[in-house]
Amino acid sequence: MSTLQALIFDVDGTLADTERDGHRVAFNLAFKELGLDWHWSEALYGQLLAVTGGKERMHHYLQNFNTDFQHDDVDNLIIEAHKVKTRHYTELLAKGGLPMRPGVKRLINEARAAGLRLAISTTTTPANVTALLTHSLAADSMDWFEVIAAGDIVPAKKPAADIYLYALEKMGLAAENCLAFEDSENGIKSSLGADLKTIITTNDYTLDHDFSGAALILDGFGEADSPFSVTSGNVGDKTYLDLELLKTLHGQS
Ligand code: XBP
Ligand code: MG
């Protein structure tokens, strides 16, 4: 039987609830700074999340929700808006604005203590990962992850499997030696596309997503004093995700 050697984490929505109060806010600040009359409400942003990647999401917005918008050079406008958005987002995180989801730090610490290898697989911009890990996990936590696969490092973002395949290749590991953590339908399509057994922790934006093929669907990682609720999968008598449960799930066919 293959052994569990590494955990690969998605970032947005999985490690922290970054979308509604982080990315969305930063997009709106960027639009304002650039004099654009675009505004992404919480509800609209939920629809826009169908497309991963901030630049791709802005193109999707213009093509489907703001079709009257005229500009000489939309491609460059979006590149500029995305740079401004990244500045606002990283500044927001530097103020300590977004905590890790409950149970994330505990599980990562337990995995590190047990010698498991860690990686990140995300569609967000590398600077955003650095800001989140440094300010919300631990000052030195960038060093805890041997691979940070992020953003435009691969041409096709999630739901394509490329970003997970990239992480696996960099670690020199087979999918069967790893577990992936995701929160969204695009995310699990990507991880399953790389043959990774996947644990889902949902959030408000992803509750209704199709998670077919997930090893486990939870509403969070859970803590001793704040148990997870299980939508699908077998957790035995566990009330929060720990290494023992991960190893059991990994061993199940
Ligand atoms: C989340 C995303 C990202 C962020 C915005 O991906 O789709 O695009 O919403 O980040 P994941 P950027 O859950 O895979 O981390 O603006 O930097 O793209
Ligand atoms: Mg996500």
PDB file of C-alpha atoms and ligand atoms in Angstrom:
ATOM      1  CA  MET A   1       0.000   0.000   0.000  1.00  0.00           C
ATOM      2  CA  SER A   2       1.256   3.528  -0.769  1.00  0.00           C
ATOM      3  CA  THR A   3       2.178   5.692   2.197  1.00  0.00           C
ATOM      4  CA  LEU A   4       0.903   9.194   2.830  1.00  0.00           C
ATOM      5  CA  GLN A   5       3.888  11.501   2.289  1.00  0.00           C
ATOM      6  CA  ALA A   6       2.498  14.919   1.425  1.00  0.00           C
ATOM      7  CA  LEU A   7      -0.463  17.258   1.795  1.00  0.00           C
ATOM      8  CA  ILE A   8      -1.271  19.709  -0.988  1.00  0.00           C
ATOM      9  CA  PHE A   9      -3.439  22.682  -0.075  1.00  0.00           C
ATOM     10  CA  ASP A  10      -5.561  24.985  -2.183  1.00  0.00           C
ATOM     11  CA  VAL A  11      -5.471  28.522  -0.770  1.00  0.00           C
ATOM     12  CA  ASP A  12      -8.535  30.697  -1.379  1.00  0.00           C
ATOM     13  CA  GLY A  13     -11.569  29.348   0.414  1.00  0.00           C
ATOM     14  CA  THR A  14      -9.602  26.412   1.826  1.00  0.00           C
ATOM     15  CA  LEU A  15      -6.864  27.846   4.058  1.00  0.00           C
ATOM     16  CA  ALA A  16      -8.800  31.077   4.649  1.00  0.00           C
ATOM     17  CA  ASP A  17     -12.095  32.674   3.636  1.00  0.00           C
ATOM     18  CA  THR A  18     -10.345  35.107   1.339  1.00  0.00           C
ATOM     19  CA  GLU A  19     -12.856  35.587  -1.437  1.00  0.00           C
ATOM     20  CA  ARG A  20     -15.733  37.715  -0.113  1.00  0.00           C
ATOM     21  CA  ASP A  21     -13.815  39.891   2.353  1.00  0.00           C
ATOM     22  CA  GLY A  22     -10.420  39.807   0.668  1.00  0.00           C
ATOM     23  CA  HIS A  23     -10.217  39.412  -3.085  1.00  0.00           C
ATOM     24  CA  ARG A  24     -13.648  40.968  -3.752  1.00  0.00           C
ATOM     25  CA  VAL A  25     -12.853  44.001  -1.613  1.00  0.00           C
ATOM     26  CA  ALA A  26      -9.452  44.414  -3.307  1.00  0.00           C
ATOM     27  CA  PHE A  27     -11.003  44.203  -6.789  1.00  0.00           C
ATOM     28  CA  ASN A  28     -13.493  46.938  -5.872  1.00  0.00           C
ATOM     29  CA  LEU A  29     -10.740  49.157  -4.423  1.00  0.00           C
ATOM     30  CA  ALA A  30      -8.747  48.733  -7.638  1.00  0.00           C
ATOM     31  CA  PHE A  31     -11.753  49.588  -9.813  1.00  0.00           C
ATOM     32  CA  LYS A  32     -12.308  52.741  -7.771  1.00  0.00           C
ATOM     33  CA  GLU A  33      -8.645  53.737  -7.891  1.00  0.00           C
ATOM     34  CA  LEU A  34      -8.659  53.414 -11.683  1.00  0.00           C
ATOM     35  CA  GLY A  35     -11.885  55.383 -12.054  1.00  0.00           C
ATOM     36  CA  LEU A  36     -13.873  52.397 -13.291  1.00  0.00           C
ATOM     37  CA  ASP A  37     -17.547  52.296 -12.340  1.00  0.00           C
ATOM     38  CA  TRP A  38     -17.451  48.522 -11.875  1.00  0.00           C
ATOM     39  CA  HIS A  39     -18.631  47.192  -8.531  1.00  0.00           C
ATOM     40  CA  TRP A  40     -18.748  43.545  -7.538  1.00  0.00           C
ATOM     41  CA  SER A  41     -21.416  42.824  -4.910  1.00  0.00           C
ATOM     42  CA  GLU A  42     -21.215  39.709  -2.741  1.00  0.00           C
ATOM     43  CA  ALA A  43     -23.876  38.034  -4.893  1.00  0.00           C
ATOM     44  CA  LEU A  44     -22.301  38.952  -8.235  1.00  0.00           C
ATOM     45  CA  TYR A  45     -18.910  37.830  -6.972  1.00  0.00           C
ATOM     46  CA  GLY A  46     -20.400  34.394  -6.239  1.00  0.00           C
ATOM     47  CA  GLN A  47     -21.280  34.133  -9.923  1.00  0.00           C
ATOM     48  CA  LEU A  48     -17.921  35.469 -11.042  1.00  0.00           C
ATOM     49  CA  LEU A  49     -16.134  32.790  -9.019  1.00  0.00           C
ATOM     50  CA  ALA A  50     -17.139  30.340 -11.754  1.00  0.00           C
ATOM     51  CA  VAL A  51     -13.949  31.539 -13.432  1.00  0.00           C
ATOM     52  CA  THR A  52     -10.650  31.153 -11.580  1.00  0.00           C
ATOM     53  CA  GLY A  53      -7.872  33.712 -11.780  1.00  0.00           C
ATOM     54  CA  GLY A  54      -8.392  37.433 -11.231  1.00  0.00           C
ATOM     55  CA  LYS A  55      -7.508  38.546 -14.765  1.00  0.00           C
ATOM     56  CA  GLU A  56      -9.631  35.793 -16.291  1.00  0.00           C
ATOM     57  CA  ARG A  57     -12.468  36.763 -13.901  1.00  0.00           C
ATOM     58  CA  MET A  58     -12.401  40.390 -15.078  1.00  0.00           C
ATOM     59  CA  HIS A  59     -12.578  39.295 -18.722  1.00  0.00           C
ATOM     60  CA  HIS A  60     -15.502  37.026 -17.820  1.00  0.00           C
ATOM     61  CA  TYR A  61     -17.215  39.966 -16.086  1.00  0.00           C
ATOM     62  CA  LEU A  62     -16.906  42.206 -19.140  1.00  0.00           C
ATOM     63  CA  GLN A  63     -18.012  39.490 -21.530  1.00  0.00           C
ATOM     64  CA  ASN A  64     -21.053  38.442 -19.514  1.00  0.00           C
ATOM     65  CA  PHE A  65     -22.085  41.105 -17.009  1.00  0.00           C
ATOM     66  CA  ASN A  66     -20.887  44.439 -18.407  1.00  0.00           C
ATOM     67  CA  THR A  67     -21.136  44.016 -22.161  1.00  0.00           C
ATOM     68  CA  ASP A  68     -21.585  47.759 -22.857  1.00  0.00           C
ATOM     69  CA  PHE A  69     -18.160  48.649 -21.496  1.00  0.00           C
ATOM     70  CA  GLN A  70     -15.925  50.238 -24.140  1.00  0.00           C
ATOM     71  CA  HIS A  71     -12.146  50.656 -23.957  1.00  0.00           C
ATOM     72  CA  ASP A  72      -9.329  50.884 -26.523  1.00  0.00           C
ATOM     73  CA  ASP A  73      -7.154  48.277 -24.841  1.00  0.00           C
ATOM     74  CA  VAL A  74      -9.099  46.012 -22.509  1.00  0.00           C
ATOM     75  CA  ASP A  75      -6.257  43.490 -22.176  1.00  0.00           C
ATOM     76  CA  ASN A  76      -3.852  46.082 -20.788  1.00  0.00           C
ATOM     77  CA  LEU A  77      -6.529  47.659 -18.628  1.00  0.00           C
ATOM     78  CA  ILE A  78      -7.129  44.296 -16.997  1.00  0.00           C
ATOM     79  CA  ILE A  79      -3.421  43.674 -16.489  1.00  0.00           C
ATOM     80  CA  GLU A  80      -3.146  47.097 -14.807  1.00  0.00           C
ATOM     81  CA  ALA A  81      -6.293  46.589 -12.710  1.00  0.00           C
ATOM     82  CA  HIS A  82      -4.971  43.223 -11.558  1.00  0.00           C
ATOM     83  CA  LYS A  83      -1.673  44.753 -10.402  1.00  0.00           C
ATOM     84  CA  VAL A  84      -3.557  47.387  -8.420  1.00  0.00           C
ATOM     85  CA  LYS A  85      -5.871  44.720  -7.011  1.00  0.00           C
ATOM     86  CA  THR A  86      -2.910  42.601  -5.893  1.00  0.00           C
ATOM     87  CA  ARG A  87      -1.450  45.648  -4.094  1.00  0.00           C
ATOM     88  CA  HIS A  88      -4.721  46.251  -2.249  1.00  0.00           C
ATOM     89  CA  TYR A  89      -5.121  42.570  -1.409  1.00  0.00           C
ATOM     90  CA  THR A  90      -1.623  42.158  -0.004  1.00  0.00           C
ATOM     91  CA  GLU A  91      -1.993  45.403   1.992  1.00  0.00           C
ATOM     92  CA  LEU A  92      -5.230  44.088   3.446  1.00  0.00           C
ATOM     93  CA  LEU A  93      -3.506  40.885   4.521  1.00  0.00           C
ATOM     94  CA  ALA A  94      -0.553  42.785   5.962  1.00  0.00           C
ATOM     95  CA  LYS A  95      -3.016  44.488   8.311  1.00  0.00           C
ATOM     96  CA  GLY A  96      -3.842  40.997   9.584  1.00  0.00           C
ATOM     97  CA  GLY A  97      -7.236  41.214   7.951  1.00  0.00           C
ATOM     98  CA  LEU A  98      -7.932  37.558   7.223  1.00  0.00           C
ATOM     99  CA  PRO A  99      -7.427  34.674   9.661  1.00  0.00           C
ATOM    100  CA  MET A 100      -6.783  31.070   8.668  1.00  0.00           C
ATOM    101  CA  ARG A 101      -9.897  28.911   8.898  1.00  0.00           C
ATOM    102  CA  PRO A 102     -10.340  27.107  12.228  1.00  0.00           C
ATOM    103  CA  GLY A 103      -8.246  23.938  12.431  1.00  0.00           C
ATOM    104  CA  VAL A 104      -5.864  24.818   9.591  1.00  0.00           C
ATOM    105  CA  LYS A 105      -2.910  25.833  11.776  1.00  0.00           C
ATOM    106  CA  ARG A 106      -3.413  22.869  14.075  1.00  0.00           C
ATOM    107  CA  LEU A 107      -3.482  20.363  11.223  1.00  0.00           C
ATOM    108  CA  ILE A 108      -0.485  21.895   9.447  1.00  0.00           C
ATOM    109  CA  ASN A 109       1.506  21.888  12.687  1.00  0.00           C
ATOM    110  CA  GLU A 110       0.618  18.241  13.300  1.00  0.00           C
ATOM    111  CA  ALA A 111       1.610  17.319   9.745  1.00  0.00           C
ATOM    112  CA  ARG A 112       4.948  19.124  10.070  1.00  0.00           C
ATOM    113  CA  ALA A 113       5.703  17.476  13.399  1.00  0.00           C
ATOM    114  CA  ALA A 114       5.056  14.086  11.786  1.00  0.00           C
ATOM    115  CA  GLY A 115       7.416  14.862   8.889  1.00  0.00           C
ATOM    116  CA  LEU A 116       4.801  15.104   6.163  1.00  0.00           C
ATOM    117  CA  ARG A 117       5.761  17.194   3.167  1.00  0.00           C
ATOM    118  CA  LEU A 118       3.600  20.233   2.330  1.00  0.00           C
ATOM    119  CA  ALA A 119       2.755  22.062  -0.882  1.00  0.00           C
ATOM    120  CA  ILE A 120       0.410  24.743  -2.184  1.00  0.00           C
ATOM    121  CA  SER A 121      -1.615  24.533  -5.382  1.00  0.00           C
ATOM    122  CA  THR A 122      -3.585  27.656  -6.217  1.00  0.00           C
ATOM    123  CA  THR A 123      -4.718  29.888  -9.045  1.00  0.00           C
ATOM    124  CA  THR A 124      -4.019  33.039  -7.091  1.00  0.00           C
ATOM    125  CA  THR A 125      -0.980  35.271  -7.600  1.00  0.00           C
ATOM    126  CA  PRO A 126       2.216  34.188  -5.757  1.00  0.00           C
ATOM    127  CA  ALA A 127       2.428  37.509  -3.846  1.00  0.00           C
ATOM    128  CA  ASN A 128      -1.005  36.797  -2.394  1.00  0.00           C
ATOM    129  CA  VAL A 129       0.122  33.414  -1.087  1.00  0.00           C
ATOM    130  CA  THR A 130       3.198  34.965   0.508  1.00  0.00           C
ATOM    131  CA  ALA A 131       1.058  37.638   2.173  1.00  0.00           C
ATOM    132  CA  LEU A 132      -1.495  35.166   3.516  1.00  0.00           C
ATOM    133  CA  LEU A 133       1.008  32.631   4.830  1.00  0.00           C
ATOM    134  CA  THR A 134       3.321  35.240   6.352  1.00  0.00           C
ATOM    135  CA  HIS A 135       0.640  37.311   8.037  1.00  0.00           C
ATOM    136  CA  SER A 136      -2.035  34.744   8.852  1.00  0.00           C
ATOM    137  CA  LEU A 137      -0.157  31.442   9.379  1.00  0.00           C
ATOM    138  CA  ALA A 138       3.332  32.265  10.685  1.00  0.00           C
ATOM    139  CA  ALA A 139       6.115  34.682   9.775  1.00  0.00           C
ATOM    140  CA  ASP A 140       8.371  31.833   8.594  1.00  0.00           C
ATOM    141  CA  SER A 141       5.658  29.617   7.124  1.00  0.00           C
ATOM    142  CA  MET A 142       6.721  30.117   3.497  1.00  0.00           C
ATOM    143  CA  ASP A 143       9.586  27.774   4.410  1.00  0.00           C
ATOM    144  CA  TRP A 144       7.189  25.067   5.528  1.00  0.00           C
ATOM    145  CA  PHE A 145       5.957  24.451   1.972  1.00  0.00           C
ATOM    146  CA  GLU A 146       8.471  22.861  -0.354  1.00  0.00           C
ATOM    147  CA  VAL A 147       6.480  23.833  -3.452  1.00  0.00           C
ATOM    148  CA  ILE A 148       4.251  26.863  -3.901  1.00  0.00           C
ATOM    149  CA  ALA A 149       2.485  26.315  -7.202  1.00  0.00           C
ATOM    150  CA  ALA A 150       0.575  29.517  -7.916  1.00  0.00           C
ATOM    151  CA  GLY A 151      -0.960  31.772 -10.541  1.00  0.00           C
ATOM    152  CA  ASP A 152       0.395  32.001 -14.065  1.00  0.00           C
ATOM    153  CA  ILE A 153       3.116  29.397 -13.469  1.00  0.00           C
ATOM    154  CA  VAL A 154       0.995  27.065 -15.617  1.00  0.00           C
ATOM    155  CA  PRO A 155      -0.941  28.304 -18.664  1.00  0.00           C
ATOM    156  CA  ALA A 156      -4.260  26.632 -17.795  1.00  0.00           C
ATOM    157  CA  LYS A 157      -5.732  27.414 -14.378  1.00  0.00           C
ATOM    158  CA  LYS A 158      -8.165  25.235 -12.396  1.00  0.00           C
ATOM    159  CA  PRO A 159     -10.332  23.330 -13.320  1.00  0.00           C
ATOM    160  CA  ALA A 160      -7.398  22.139 -15.455  1.00  0.00           C
ATOM    161  CA  ALA A 161      -5.193  19.682 -13.560  1.00  0.00           C
ATOM    162  CA  ASP A 162      -1.971  21.489 -14.552  1.00  0.00           C
ATOM    163  CA  ILE A 163      -1.263  23.252 -11.258  1.00  0.00           C
ATOM    164  CA  TYR A 164      -1.533  20.007  -9.250  1.00  0.00           C
ATOM    165  CA  LEU A 165       0.510  18.109 -11.826  1.00  0.00           C
ATOM    166  CA  TYR A 166       3.136  20.856 -11.558  1.00  0.00           C
ATOM    167  CA  ALA A 167       3.256  20.527  -7.758  1.00  0.00           C
ATOM    168  CA  LEU A 168       3.547  16.741  -7.949  1.00  0.00           C
ATOM    169  CA  GLU A 169       6.319  16.947 -10.520  1.00  0.00           C
ATOM    170  CA  LYS A 170       8.275  19.477  -8.441  1.00  0.00           C
ATOM    171  CA  MET A 171       7.958  17.268  -5.362  1.00  0.00           C
ATOM    172  CA  GLY A 172       8.832  14.157  -7.339  1.00  0.00           C
ATOM    173  CA  LEU A 173       5.859  12.375  -5.831  1.00  0.00           C
ATOM    174  CA  ALA A 174       3.091  10.214  -7.259  1.00  0.00           C
ATOM    175  CA  ALA A 175      -0.494  11.295  -6.639  1.00  0.00           C
ATOM    176  CA  GLU A 176      -1.113   8.144  -4.602  1.00  0.00           C
ATOM    177  CA  ASN A 177       1.311   9.405  -1.933  1.00  0.00           C
ATOM    178  CA  CYS A 178      -0.569  12.656  -1.396  1.00  0.00           C
ATOM    179  CA  LEU A 179      -3.871  14.148  -0.270  1.00  0.00           C
ATOM    180  CA  ALA A 180      -5.337  17.375  -1.673  1.00  0.00           C
ATOM    181  CA  PHE A 181      -7.505  19.924   0.166  1.00  0.00           C
ATOM    182  CA  GLU A 182     -10.019  21.961  -1.803  1.00  0.00           C
ATOM    183  CA  ASP A 183     -13.157  24.039  -1.311  1.00  0.00           C
ATOM    184  CA  SER A 184     -14.655  24.426  -4.783  1.00  0.00           C
ATOM    185  CA  GLU A 185     -15.903  22.544  -7.823  1.00  0.00           C
ATOM    186  CA  ASN A 186     -13.178  23.982 -10.049  1.00  0.00           C
ATOM    187  CA  GLY A 187     -10.675  22.978  -7.379  1.00  0.00           C
ATOM    188  CA  ILE A 188     -11.757  19.356  -7.105  1.00  0.00           C
ATOM    189  CA  LYS A 189     -11.947  18.995 -10.873  1.00  0.00           C
ATOM    190  CA  SER A 190      -8.318  20.067 -10.946  1.00  0.00           C
ATOM    191  CA  SER A 191      -7.150  17.798  -8.109  1.00  0.00           C
ATOM    192  CA  LEU A 192      -9.097  14.768  -9.337  1.00  0.00           C
ATOM    193  CA  GLY A 193      -7.722  15.459 -12.808  1.00  0.00           C
ATOM    194  CA  ALA A 194      -4.304  14.877 -11.260  1.00  0.00           C
ATOM    195  CA  ASP A 195      -5.613  11.656  -9.615  1.00  0.00           C
ATOM    196  CA  LEU A 196      -5.366  13.095  -6.114  1.00  0.00           C
ATOM    197  CA  LYS A 197      -7.599  11.881  -3.344  1.00  0.00           C
ATOM    198  CA  THR A 198      -9.339  15.067  -2.225  1.00  0.00           C
ATOM    199  CA  ILE A 199     -10.871  16.352   0.997  1.00  0.00           C
ATOM    200  CA  ILE A 200     -13.381  19.172   0.649  1.00  0.00           C
ATOM    201  CA  THR A 201     -14.076  21.853   3.224  1.00  0.00           C
ATOM    202  CA  THR A 202     -16.938  23.986   1.967  1.00  0.00           C
ATOM    203  CA  ASN A 203     -17.604  27.686   2.528  1.00  0.00           C
ATOM    204  CA  ASP A 204     -20.601  29.938   1.901  1.00  0.00           C
ATOM    205  CA  TYR A 205     -19.761  30.389  -1.774  1.00  0.00           C
ATOM    206  CA  THR A 206     -19.241  26.680  -2.496  1.00  0.00           C
ATOM    207  CA  LEU A 207     -21.947  24.911  -0.453  1.00  0.00           C
ATOM    208  CA  ASP A 208     -23.948  23.979  -3.550  1.00  0.00           C
ATOM    209  CA  HIS A 209     -21.030  22.897  -5.715  1.00  0.00           C
ATOM    210  CA  ASP A 210     -20.755  19.425  -7.183  1.00  0.00           C
ATOM    211  CA  PHE A 211     -18.071  17.559  -5.252  1.00  0.00           C
ATOM    212  CA  SER A 212     -18.497  14.171  -6.918  1.00  0.00           C
ATOM    213  CA  GLY A 213     -15.450  12.035  -6.307  1.00  0.00           C
ATOM    214  CA  ALA A 214     -14.437  13.688  -3.015  1.00  0.00           C
ATOM    215  CA  ALA A 215     -13.054  11.379  -0.313  1.00  0.00           C
ATOM    216  CA  LEU A 216     -14.767  13.527   2.293  1.00  0.00           C
ATOM    217  CA  ILE A 217     -16.970  16.626   2.302  1.00  0.00           C
ATOM    218  CA  LEU A 218     -16.919  18.739   5.477  1.00  0.00           C
ATOM    219  CA  ASP A 219     -17.958  22.254   6.426  1.00  0.00           C
ATOM    220  CA  GLY A 220     -14.483  22.919   7.847  1.00  0.00           C
ATOM    221  CA  PHE A 221     -11.374  21.315   9.336  1.00  0.00           C
ATOM    222  CA  GLY A 222     -12.962  21.313  12.794  1.00  0.00           C
ATOM    223  CA  GLU A 223     -11.449  21.818  16.206  1.00  0.00           C
ATOM    224  CA  ALA A 224     -11.804  19.911  19.480  1.00  0.00           C
ATOM    225  CA  ASP A 225     -14.246  22.543  20.762  1.00  0.00           C
ATOM    226  CA  SER A 226     -15.850  23.191  17.377  1.00  0.00           C
ATOM    227  CA  PRO A 227     -16.567  19.942  15.505  1.00  0.00           C
ATOM    228  CA  PHE A 228     -16.959  19.733  11.737  1.00  0.00           C
ATOM    229  CA  SER A 229     -20.185  18.664  10.161  1.00  0.00           C
ATOM    230  CA  VAL A 230     -19.957  15.896   7.583  1.00  0.00           C
ATOM    231  CA  THR A 231     -21.838  16.066   4.297  1.00  0.00           C
ATOM    232  CA  SER A 232     -20.334  12.925   2.847  1.00  0.00           C
ATOM    233  CA  GLY A 233     -17.701  10.356   3.775  1.00  0.00           C
ATOM    234  CA  ASN A 234     -16.773   8.261   6.794  1.00  0.00           C
ATOM    235  CA  VAL A 235     -14.969   9.936   9.700  1.00  0.00           C
ATOM    236  CA  GLY A 236     -15.515   7.206  12.323  1.00  0.00           C
ATOM    237  CA  ASP A 237     -15.736   8.872  15.720  1.00  0.00           C
ATOM    238  CA  LYS A 238     -13.604  11.877  14.734  1.00  0.00           C
ATOM    239  CA  THR A 239     -14.949  15.412  15.197  1.00  0.00           C
ATOM    240  CA  TYR A 240     -12.056  17.279  13.555  1.00  0.00           C
ATOM    241  CA  LEU A 241      -9.474  16.520  10.879  1.00  0.00           C
ATOM    242  CA  ASP A 242      -6.270  15.145  12.315  1.00  0.00           C
ATOM    243  CA  LEU A 243      -3.424  13.095  10.919  1.00  0.00           C
ATOM    244  CA  GLU A 244      -4.938   9.812  12.040  1.00  0.00           C
ATOM    245  CA  LEU A 245      -8.108  10.547  10.076  1.00  0.00           C
ATOM    246  CA  LEU A 246      -6.084  11.652   7.048  1.00  0.00           C
ATOM    247  CA  LYS A 247      -4.114   8.400   7.116  1.00  0.00           C
ATOM    248  CA  THR A 248      -7.307   6.368   7.379  1.00  0.00           C
ATOM    249  CA  LEU A 249      -8.849   8.223   4.435  1.00  0.00           C
ATOM    250  CA  HIS A 250      -5.672   7.870   2.434  1.00  0.00           C
ATOM    251  CA  GLY A 251      -5.648   4.112   3.040  1.00  0.00           C
ATOM    252  CA  GLN A 252      -9.234   3.635   1.874  1.00  0.00           C
ATOM    253  CA  SER A 253      -9.691   2.579  -1.739  1.00  0.00           C
TER     254      SER A 253
HETATM  255  C1  XBP B   1      -8.964  31.298  -6.207  1.00  0.00           C
HETATM  256  C2  XBP B   1      -9.006  32.147  -7.404  1.00  0.00           C
HETATM  257  C3  XBP B   1      -8.169  33.347  -7.467  1.00  0.00           C
HETATM  258  C4  XBP B   1      -8.569  34.449  -6.518  1.00  0.00           C
HETATM  259  C5  XBP B   1      -8.028  35.762  -6.982  1.00  0.00           C
HETATM  260  O1  XBP B   1      -8.205  30.190  -6.504  1.00  0.00           O
HETATM  261  O2  XBP B   1      -9.693  31.851  -8.339  1.00  0.00           O
HETATM  262  O3  XBP B   1      -8.275  33.840  -8.768  1.00  0.00           O
HETATM  263  O4  XBP B   1      -9.971  34.560  -6.460  1.00  0.00           O
HETATM  264  O5  XBP B   1      -6.655  35.746  -7.082  1.00  0.00           O
HETATM  265  P1  XBP B   1      -7.801  29.001  -5.460  1.00  0.00           P
HETATM  266  P2  XBP B   1      -5.909  36.472  -8.295  1.00  0.00           P
HETATM  267  O6  XBP B   1      -9.007  28.662  -4.653  1.00  0.00           O
HETATM  268  O7  XBP B   1      -7.378  27.910  -6.366  1.00  0.00           O
HETATM  269  O8  XBP B   1      -6.669  29.499  -4.632  1.00  0.00           O
HETATM  270  O9  XBP B   1      -6.586  37.772  -8.504  1.00  0.00           O
HETATM  271  O10 XBP B   1      -4.482  36.621  -7.810  1.00  0.00           O
HETATM  272  O11 XBP B   1      -6.023  35.552  -9.470  1.00  0.00           O
HETATM  273 MG    MG B   2     -10.280  27.560  -3.517  1.00  0.00          MG
END
